[in-house]
Short mmCIF file of C-alpha atoms and ligand atoms in Angstrom, two decimals:
data_model
loop_
_atom_site.label_atom_id
_atom_site.label_comp_id
_atom_site.label_asym_id
_atom_site.label_seq_id
_atom_site.Cartn_x
_atom_site.Cartn_y
_atom_site.Cartn_z
CA MET A 1 -21.57 1.10 -49.66
CA ASN A 2 -24.03 3.72 -50.80
CA THR A 3 -25.16 7.10 -49.46
CA LYS A 4 -28.03 9.36 -50.48
CA MET A 5 -28.17 13.03 -51.55
CA GLY A 6 -31.82 14.02 -51.89
CA ARG A 7 -33.30 11.34 -54.13
CA THR A 8 -29.92 10.52 -55.68
CA LEU A 9 -28.04 7.44 -54.46
CA GLN A 10 -24.26 7.48 -54.48
CA TYR A 11 -22.11 4.45 -55.16
CA GLU A 12 -18.36 4.07 -54.86
CA THR A 13 -18.12 1.65 -57.79
CA LEU A 14 -20.27 0.63 -60.73
CA LYS A 15 -20.32 -2.93 -59.42
CA SER A 16 -21.97 -1.79 -56.20
CA ALA A 17 -24.83 0.01 -58.03
CA ASN A 18 -27.19 -2.72 -56.91
CA TYR A 19 -30.40 -2.05 -58.79
CA ALA A 20 -32.93 -4.87 -59.24
CA ALA A 21 -31.53 -7.28 -61.82
CA ASP A 22 -34.40 -6.65 -64.25
CA CYS A 23 -34.42 -2.84 -63.97
CA PRO A 24 -33.03 -1.23 -67.17
CA VAL A 25 -30.10 1.05 -66.33
CA HIS A 26 -29.26 4.12 -68.45
CA LEU A 27 -25.81 5.56 -67.89
CA ALA A 28 -24.34 8.96 -68.73
CA ILE A 29 -20.55 8.57 -68.76
CA GLY A 30 -17.80 11.16 -68.40
CA MET A 31 -15.42 13.06 -66.12
CA PHE A 32 -18.03 15.84 -66.07
CA ASP A 33 -15.61 18.36 -64.55
CA GLY A 34 -17.59 21.58 -64.17
CA LEU A 35 -20.81 19.84 -65.18
CA HIS A 36 -21.20 22.48 -67.87
CA ARG A 37 -24.04 22.93 -70.37
CA GLY A 38 -22.56 20.29 -72.69
CA HIS A 39 -22.35 17.76 -69.84
CA GLN A 40 -25.91 18.62 -68.85
CA LEU A 41 -27.08 17.57 -72.34
CA VAL A 42 -25.41 14.16 -71.90
CA ILE A 43 -27.18 13.69 -68.56
CA GLU A 44 -30.48 14.82 -70.15
CA SER A 45 -30.07 12.18 -72.85
CA ALA A 46 -29.72 9.42 -70.21
CA LYS A 47 -32.68 10.77 -68.24
CA LYS A 48 -34.89 10.82 -71.34
CA ALA A 49 -33.97 7.23 -72.20
CA ALA A 50 -34.81 6.18 -68.64
CA SER A 51 -38.18 7.88 -68.58
CA ALA A 52 -39.05 6.36 -71.98
CA SER A 53 -38.19 2.81 -70.86
CA GLY A 54 -39.23 3.01 -67.22
CA GLY A 55 -35.69 2.28 -66.03
CA VAL A 56 -33.28 4.21 -63.81
CA CYS A 57 -30.65 6.71 -64.87
CA GLY A 58 -27.22 7.26 -63.39
CA ALA A 59 -23.98 9.08 -64.04
CA LEU A 60 -20.73 7.14 -64.19
CA THR A 61 -17.96 9.53 -63.36
CA PHE A 62 -14.39 9.05 -62.23
CA TRP A 63 -11.96 10.22 -59.57
CA PRO A 64 -9.23 11.30 -59.82
CA HIS A 65 -8.88 12.84 -63.26
CA PRO A 66 -6.79 10.54 -65.54
CA SER A 67 -4.11 13.25 -65.77
CA ARG A 68 -3.37 12.67 -62.04
CA LEU A 69 -2.27 9.17 -63.01
CA PHE A 70 -0.50 9.87 -66.30
CA ARG A 71 0.82 13.40 -65.78
CA PRO A 72 1.20 13.73 -61.99
CA ASP A 73 3.58 16.70 -62.32
CA ASP A 74 1.06 18.72 -64.29
CA PRO A 75 -2.44 17.37 -63.71
CA ALA A 76 -5.56 19.12 -65.02
CA ARG A 77 -6.93 21.33 -62.26
CA MET A 78 -10.52 20.47 -61.40
CA ILE A 79 -13.26 23.11 -61.60
CA LEU A 80 -15.36 21.10 -59.14
CA ASN A 81 -13.86 19.17 -56.24
CA PRO A 82 -15.61 15.84 -55.51
CA GLU A 83 -17.94 17.44 -52.94
CA LEU A 84 -19.16 20.09 -55.39
CA LYS A 85 -19.42 17.65 -58.30
CA ARG A 86 -21.65 15.42 -56.15
CA LEU A 87 -23.81 18.42 -55.24
CA GLU A 88 -24.20 19.49 -58.87
CA LEU A 89 -24.92 15.96 -60.11
CA ALA A 90 -27.53 15.47 -57.40
CA LYS A 91 -29.34 18.63 -58.59
CA LEU A 92 -29.91 17.10 -62.03
CA GLY A 93 -32.49 14.58 -60.87
CA LEU A 94 -30.46 11.42 -61.45
CA ASP A 95 -31.37 8.20 -59.65
CA PHE A 96 -27.75 7.47 -58.83
CA ILE A 97 -24.16 8.60 -59.18
CA VAL A 98 -21.10 6.35 -59.39
CA GLU A 99 -17.70 7.83 -58.57
CA GLU A 100 -15.55 5.04 -59.98
CA PRO A 101 -11.90 5.17 -58.82
CA PHE A 102 -9.79 5.85 -61.91
CA THR A 103 -7.04 3.32 -61.16
CA ARG A 104 -4.26 1.86 -63.36
CA GLU A 105 -6.38 -1.26 -63.56
CA PHE A 106 -9.41 0.65 -64.85
CA ALA A 107 -7.23 2.61 -67.29
CA ALA A 108 -5.87 -0.69 -68.64
CA ILE A 109 -9.24 -2.02 -69.83
CA GLU A 110 -8.87 -2.59 -73.58
CA ALA A 111 -11.09 -0.26 -75.61
CA ALA A 112 -12.53 -3.30 -77.44
CA GLN A 113 -13.69 -4.73 -74.07
CA PHE A 114 -15.09 -1.54 -72.62
CA LEU A 115 -18.82 -2.02 -73.09
CA ALA A 116 -18.59 -5.73 -72.26
CA HIS A 117 -16.86 -4.67 -69.03
CA LEU A 118 -19.67 -2.22 -68.15
CA LYS A 119 -22.27 -4.86 -68.97
CA SER A 120 -20.54 -7.40 -66.72
CA GLU A 121 -20.68 -4.87 -63.86
CA VAL A 122 -24.33 -3.91 -64.59
CA PRO A 123 -26.08 -6.81 -66.35
CA SER A 124 -29.29 -4.79 -66.93
CA LEU A 125 -27.38 -1.98 -68.69
CA SER A 126 -29.78 -0.71 -71.35
CA SER A 127 -28.14 2.43 -72.76
CA VAL A 128 -25.01 4.54 -72.43
CA HIS A 129 -24.70 8.23 -73.26
CA ALA A 130 -21.54 10.28 -73.79
CA GLY A 131 -20.38 13.27 -75.79
CA GLU A 132 -19.61 12.49 -79.44
CA ASN A 133 -15.90 13.20 -78.85
CA TRP A 134 -15.60 11.04 -75.73
CA ARG A 135 -12.73 8.53 -75.77
CA PHE A 136 -12.21 5.51 -73.58
CA GLY A 137 -10.14 2.39 -72.93
CA LYS A 138 -6.42 1.73 -72.71
CA GLY A 139 -4.51 4.59 -74.36
CA ARG A 140 -7.86 6.33 -75.02
CA THR A 141 -8.05 4.43 -78.29
CA GLY A 142 -11.84 3.89 -78.23
CA ASP A 143 -14.22 6.42 -79.76
CA MET A 144 -18.00 6.65 -80.00
CA THR A 145 -18.17 4.90 -83.39
CA GLU A 146 -16.33 1.96 -81.81
CA LEU A 147 -18.66 2.05 -78.79
CA GLN A 148 -21.70 1.99 -81.11
CA ARG A 149 -20.24 -1.12 -82.81
CA GLN A 150 -19.86 -2.76 -79.41
CA GLY A 151 -23.44 -1.71 -78.60
CA GLU A 152 -24.75 -3.78 -81.52
CA THR A 153 -23.14 -6.97 -80.22
CA THR A 154 -23.90 -6.41 -76.52
CA GLY A 155 -27.47 -5.18 -77.00
CA VAL A 156 -26.77 -1.82 -75.35
CA ASP A 157 -28.06 1.32 -77.00
CA VAL A 158 -25.17 3.79 -77.45
CA ASN A 159 -25.97 7.51 -77.74
CA ALA A 160 -23.30 9.92 -78.96
CA VAL A 161 -24.53 13.33 -77.83
CA PRO A 162 -23.50 16.14 -80.23
CA CYS A 163 -21.01 18.58 -78.71
CA LEU A 164 -22.43 21.94 -77.75
CA ASP A 165 -20.81 25.03 -79.28
CA SER A 166 -20.82 28.56 -77.96
CA GLY A 167 -19.42 31.38 -80.10
CA SER A 168 -18.23 28.86 -82.74
CA GLU A 169 -16.06 27.05 -80.17
CA ARG A 170 -16.88 23.85 -78.35
CA VAL A 171 -18.01 24.16 -74.72
CA SER A 172 -15.40 22.19 -72.77
CA SER A 173 -13.95 21.92 -69.27
CA THR A 174 -10.56 23.09 -70.62
CA ARG A 175 -12.13 26.19 -72.15
CA ILE A 176 -13.90 27.00 -68.88
CA ARG A 177 -10.68 26.44 -66.87
CA ASN A 178 -8.90 28.94 -69.13
CA LEU A 179 -11.69 31.47 -68.79
CA LEU A 180 -11.65 31.21 -64.99
CA THR A 181 -7.87 31.54 -64.70
CA THR A 182 -7.84 34.61 -66.95
CA GLY A 183 -10.61 36.50 -65.17
CA ASN A 184 -13.29 35.88 -67.82
CA LEU A 185 -15.79 34.86 -65.17
CA CYS A 186 -18.96 36.01 -66.98
CA GLU A 187 -18.21 33.85 -70.02
CA ALA A 188 -17.23 30.92 -67.78
CA ASN A 189 -20.57 31.24 -65.98
CA GLU A 190 -22.40 31.32 -69.29
CA LEU A 191 -20.76 28.08 -70.43
CA LEU A 192 -21.27 26.41 -67.05
CA GLY A 193 -24.99 27.21 -67.19
CA TYR A 194 -24.84 28.23 -63.52
CA HIS A 195 -22.66 30.59 -61.49
CA TYR A 196 -19.24 29.33 -60.48
CA TYR A 197 -19.14 28.92 -56.69
CA SER A 198 -16.89 27.78 -53.86
CA ILE A 199 -17.47 26.55 -50.33
CA GLY A 200 -15.29 27.29 -47.30
CA THR A 201 -15.19 27.69 -43.53
CA VAL A 202 -14.62 31.16 -42.01
CA THR A 203 -11.26 31.43 -40.27
CA GLN A 204 -9.67 34.21 -38.24
CA GLY A 205 -7.30 36.56 -40.07
CA LYS A 206 -5.03 39.37 -38.90
CA ARG A 207 -8.06 41.32 -37.62
CA MET A 208 -6.93 44.22 -39.73
CA GLY A 209 -9.99 44.40 -41.98
CA ARG A 210 -12.05 46.11 -39.26
CA THR A 211 -9.37 48.81 -38.92
CA ILE A 212 -9.62 49.75 -42.60
CA ASP A 213 -13.45 49.76 -42.64
CA ALA A 214 -13.59 46.48 -44.50
CA PRO A 215 -14.00 43.52 -42.12
CA THR A 216 -13.90 40.36 -44.19
CA LEU A 217 -15.02 36.77 -43.88
CA ASN A 218 -11.79 34.84 -44.50
CA LEU A 219 -12.34 31.62 -46.40
CA PRO A 220 -9.35 29.38 -47.21
CA PHE A 221 -9.88 28.18 -50.78
CA GLU A 222 -10.72 24.47 -51.05
CA GLY A 223 -10.81 24.24 -54.86
CA ASP A 224 -8.20 22.69 -57.11
CA LEU A 225 -8.41 25.10 -60.05
CA LYS A 226 -7.63 28.64 -58.91
CA PRO A 227 -9.54 31.43 -60.66
CA ALA A 228 -7.60 34.62 -61.48
CA TYR A 229 -6.39 36.47 -58.40
CA GLY A 230 -8.46 39.60 -58.07
CA VAL A 231 -11.58 41.32 -56.81
CA TYR A 232 -15.02 39.89 -57.53
CA ALA A 233 -18.68 40.75 -56.99
CA VAL A 234 -19.99 37.69 -55.11
CA SER A 235 -22.92 36.58 -53.01
CA VAL A 236 -22.51 34.69 -49.75
CA SER A 237 -24.88 32.31 -47.98
CA ASP A 238 -24.84 29.67 -45.27
CA VAL A 239 -24.39 26.31 -47.07
CA SER A 240 -27.65 25.01 -45.68
CA LEU A 241 -29.76 28.19 -45.63
CA GLY A 242 -31.06 30.08 -48.63
CA HIS A 243 -30.57 33.83 -48.19
CA GLU A 244 -27.69 35.26 -50.19
CA TYR A 245 -25.85 38.42 -49.08
CA LYS A 246 -24.24 40.62 -51.71
CA ALA A 247 -20.53 41.15 -51.18
CA VAL A 248 -17.24 42.19 -52.71
CA ALA A 249 -14.40 39.72 -52.33
CA ASN A 250 -10.68 39.52 -52.89
CA PHE A 251 -9.24 36.19 -53.99
CA GLY A 252 -5.46 35.98 -53.80
CA LEU A 253 -2.30 36.16 -51.76
CA ARG A 254 -2.76 39.64 -50.18
CA PRO A 255 0.63 41.02 -51.29
CA THR A 256 0.05 44.38 -49.59
CA VAL A 257 -0.24 43.12 -46.01
CA GLU A 258 1.54 39.79 -46.24
CA MET A 259 2.31 37.30 -48.99
CA THR A 260 0.50 34.08 -48.19
CA ASN A 261 1.41 30.88 -49.97
CA LYS A 262 -2.17 29.64 -50.15
CA PRO A 263 -4.88 31.79 -51.71
CA LEU A 264 -7.60 33.15 -49.49
CA LEU A 265 -11.08 34.30 -50.45
CA GLU A 266 -12.08 37.30 -48.33
CA ALA A 267 -15.60 38.66 -48.57
CA TYR A 268 -16.78 42.04 -47.33
CA LEU A 269 -20.58 41.98 -47.12
CA LEU A 270 -22.41 45.01 -48.49
CA GLU A 271 -25.09 44.48 -45.86
CA LYS A 272 -25.19 43.54 -42.16
CA CYS A 273 -23.11 40.43 -41.64
CA PRO A 274 -24.71 37.50 -39.75
CA PHE A 275 -21.68 35.20 -40.13
CA ASP A 276 -18.68 34.56 -37.91
CA TYR A 277 -15.67 32.29 -37.52
CA GLY A 278 -16.49 28.61 -38.07
CA HIS A 279 -19.50 29.18 -40.34
CA ARG A 280 -19.50 27.07 -43.49
CA LEU A 281 -20.38 29.36 -46.38
CA LYS A 282 -21.15 29.13 -50.06
CA VAL A 283 -19.76 31.94 -52.21
CA VAL A 284 -21.27 32.47 -55.66
CA TRP A 285 -18.93 34.34 -58.01
CA HIS A 286 -20.78 36.80 -60.25
CA ALA A 287 -18.29 39.20 -61.86
CA PHE A 288 -14.57 39.86 -62.04
CA LEU A 289 -13.87 43.51 -61.17
CA ARG A 290 -10.06 43.89 -61.20
CA GLN A 291 -6.78 42.08 -60.64
CA GLU A 292 -5.25 41.83 -57.16
CA GLN A 293 -2.51 44.45 -56.69
CA LYS A 294 0.35 45.18 -54.32
CA PHE A 295 -0.28 48.66 -52.93
CA ALA A 296 2.37 50.96 -51.46
CA GLY A 297 0.56 50.94 -48.13
CA VAL A 298 -2.63 50.28 -46.23
CA ASP A 299 -4.08 53.75 -46.93
CA GLU A 300 -3.91 53.19 -50.66
CA LEU A 301 -5.45 49.73 -50.24
CA LYS A 302 -8.24 51.23 -48.12
CA ARG A 303 -9.03 53.84 -50.83
CA GLN A 304 -9.10 51.15 -53.50
CA ILE A 305 -11.39 48.89 -51.43
CA ALA A 306 -13.84 51.82 -51.11
CA LYS A 307 -13.87 52.07 -54.94
CA ASP A 308 -14.31 48.27 -55.22
CA VAL A 309 -17.34 48.49 -52.94
CA GLU A 310 -18.88 51.15 -55.20
CA GLU A 311 -18.16 49.08 -58.28
CA ALA A 312 -19.72 45.97 -56.75
CA LYS A 313 -22.81 47.98 -55.76
CA ALA A 314 -23.07 49.31 -59.31
CA PHE A 315 -22.76 45.75 -60.66
CA PHE A 316 -25.54 44.48 -58.41
CA GLY A 317 -27.66 47.52 -59.34
CA ARG A 318 -27.40 46.51 -63.01
CA SER A 319 -27.88 42.78 -62.45
CA ASP A 320 -31.04 40.78 -61.79
CA LEU A 321 -29.77 40.20 -58.27
CA GLY A 322 -30.06 43.91 -57.52
CA ARG A 323 -33.54 44.23 -59.03
CA GLU A 324 -34.85 41.26 -57.06
CA GLY A 325 -33.47 42.83 -53.86
CA GLY A 326 -31.63 39.60 -53.05
CA ALA A 327 -29.08 37.34 -54.59
CA SER A 328 -30.98 34.07 -54.61
C1 LIG B 1 -12.60 44.34 -51.82
C2 LIG B 1 -11.22 43.94 -51.38
C3 LIG B 1 -10.15 44.16 -52.23
C4 LIG B 1 -8.86 43.81 -51.85
N1 LIG B 1 -7.82 44.01 -52.71
C5 LIG B 1 -6.57 43.69 -52.33
C6 LIG B 1 -5.46 43.92 -53.22
O1 LIG B 1 -5.60 44.34 -54.37
N2 LIG B 1 -4.22 43.64 -52.75
C7 LIG B 1 -4.00 43.14 -51.50
O2 LIG B 1 -2.84 42.93 -51.13
N3 LIG B 1 -5.02 42.87 -50.65
C8 LIG B 1 -6.29 43.13 -51.03
N4 LIG B 1 -7.34 42.88 -50.17
C9 LIG B 1 -7.09 42.12 -48.93
C10 LIG B 1 -6.74 42.97 -47.74
O3 LIG B 1 -5.35 43.03 -47.72
C11 LIG B 1 -7.26 42.33 -46.48
O4 LIG B 1 -8.65 42.12 -46.58
C12 LIG B 1 -7.01 43.18 -45.27
O5 LIG B 1 -5.63 43.27 -45.10
C13 LIG B 1 -7.63 42.61 -44.01
O6 LIG B 1 -7.06 41.41 -43.64
P1 LIG B 1 -7.61 40.53 -42.42
O7 LIG B 1 -8.89 39.87 -42.86
O8 LIG B 1 -6.53 39.48 -42.17
O9 LIG B 1 -7.81 41.43 -41.27
C14 LIG B 1 -8.64 43.24 -50.55
C15 LIG B 1 -9.74 43.02 -49.70
C16 LIG B 1 -11.01 43.37 -50.09
C17 LIG B 1 -12.16 43.15 -49.16
N1 LIG B 2 -19.79 43.63 -43.58
C1 LIG B 2 -19.05 42.62 -43.13
N2 LIG B 2 -18.50 41.74 -44.02
C2 LIG B 2 -17.74 40.70 -43.57
N3 LIG B 2 -17.51 40.45 -42.28
C3 LIG B 2 -18.06 41.29 -41.34
C4 LIG B 2 -18.84 42.40 -41.73
N4 LIG B 2 -19.25 43.06 -40.62
C5 LIG B 2 -18.74 42.38 -39.57
N5 LIG B 2 -18.04 41.31 -39.97
C6 LIG B 2 -17.36 40.37 -39.06
O1 LIG B 2 -16.00 40.76 -38.97
C7 LIG B 2 -15.15 39.62 -39.05
C8 LIG B 2 -13.86 39.95 -39.79
O2 LIG B 2 -13.18 41.06 -39.29
P1 LIG B 2 -11.65 41.29 -39.64
O3 LIG B 2 -11.16 42.51 -38.89
O4 LIG B 2 -11.46 41.28 -41.11
O5 LIG B 2 -11.01 40.05 -38.92
P2 LIG B 2 -10.26 38.77 -39.54
O6 LIG B 2 -8.95 39.29 -39.96
O7 LIG B 2 -10.18 37.80 -38.38
O8 LIG B 2 -11.09 38.26 -40.66
C9 LIG B 2 -15.93 38.56 -39.83
O9 LIG B 2 -15.60 37.25 -39.47
C10 LIG B 2 -17.40 38.91 -39.50
O10 LIG B 2 -17.88 38.13 -38.43
#
């Protein structure tokens, strides 16, 4: 089965990527969690190869993350859930995306057989592209030097894309996860190459926000990796419409008024709010302002929220978003 996002086709398995038998296929391969600037270079490499040869380019990515299989008690938390990863991949102008199920069977493919396996699934495979440190095959024993050796015998061009560094450290999904969970949002955004964002549907809360002059759009958090609990300058838009509204949001468990077990993202718009319960919204996270706190009472919380609002306004005043008069 395949579906379409813009011009990008989506396949559930590599085998079902049914391009014409004689059409050269160029594949970027990886987990691509976060689709950060390093990942974007790998995708670029596949796109360039495709435009040079007249073939098609696709991304072969996997779900779930291998750690779900091998370390179920402590899996890596994903920056992008499958919905967001699909959205980000589709923006990169690929012809197709494959979200191959990462099963025990797939994990058991011997490293020495890896490229032959891909070629048997896609006979017109012309080139593969992955980061120079990418590892594959049973026990992750295969590396890019090994893949290049296999490329010589299978007639597939293998491109090891040099890892991207930032501040003398490699750009990686793990590094970005750590930055997000420690409140270093600006650096995370820099490494991602776009602003971290989340999507959620507005639900009803305790209807207390309006009584403390800060009505909020309550958005249960749908992500896997949880950024640091705290207050953020964000912008909010309808998922399918463009205009972004500047806002200040709290992400956390609301210890002052209740202690929820699931984190909530609550956004107070700094301008007139056109949204209501049931709206599906995109929230772009721009800056971390402070950690979430347990206040002695609602009055103290209310005073702090007023300061947060001022700080968010000051942030937007300094940022490009403020100068453009919008957040798009
Ligand atoms: C800018 C902002 C900052 C907030 N900071 C905190 C906080 O530090 N601690 C906390 O317990 N709740 C915090 N909250 C959440 C409030 O407790 C919550 O929005 C309020 O109780 C209204 O809840 P309701 O939407 O269920 O009516 C914050 C909310 C906003 C909008
Ligand atoms: N500036 C604003 N920012 C966010 N929501 C607003 C704003 N002005 C009005 N609203 C509306 O108020 C509602 C939230 O009010 P609130 O008292 O916090 O109730 P709840 O606890 O159900 O979220 C939002 O769903 C939204 O429709």
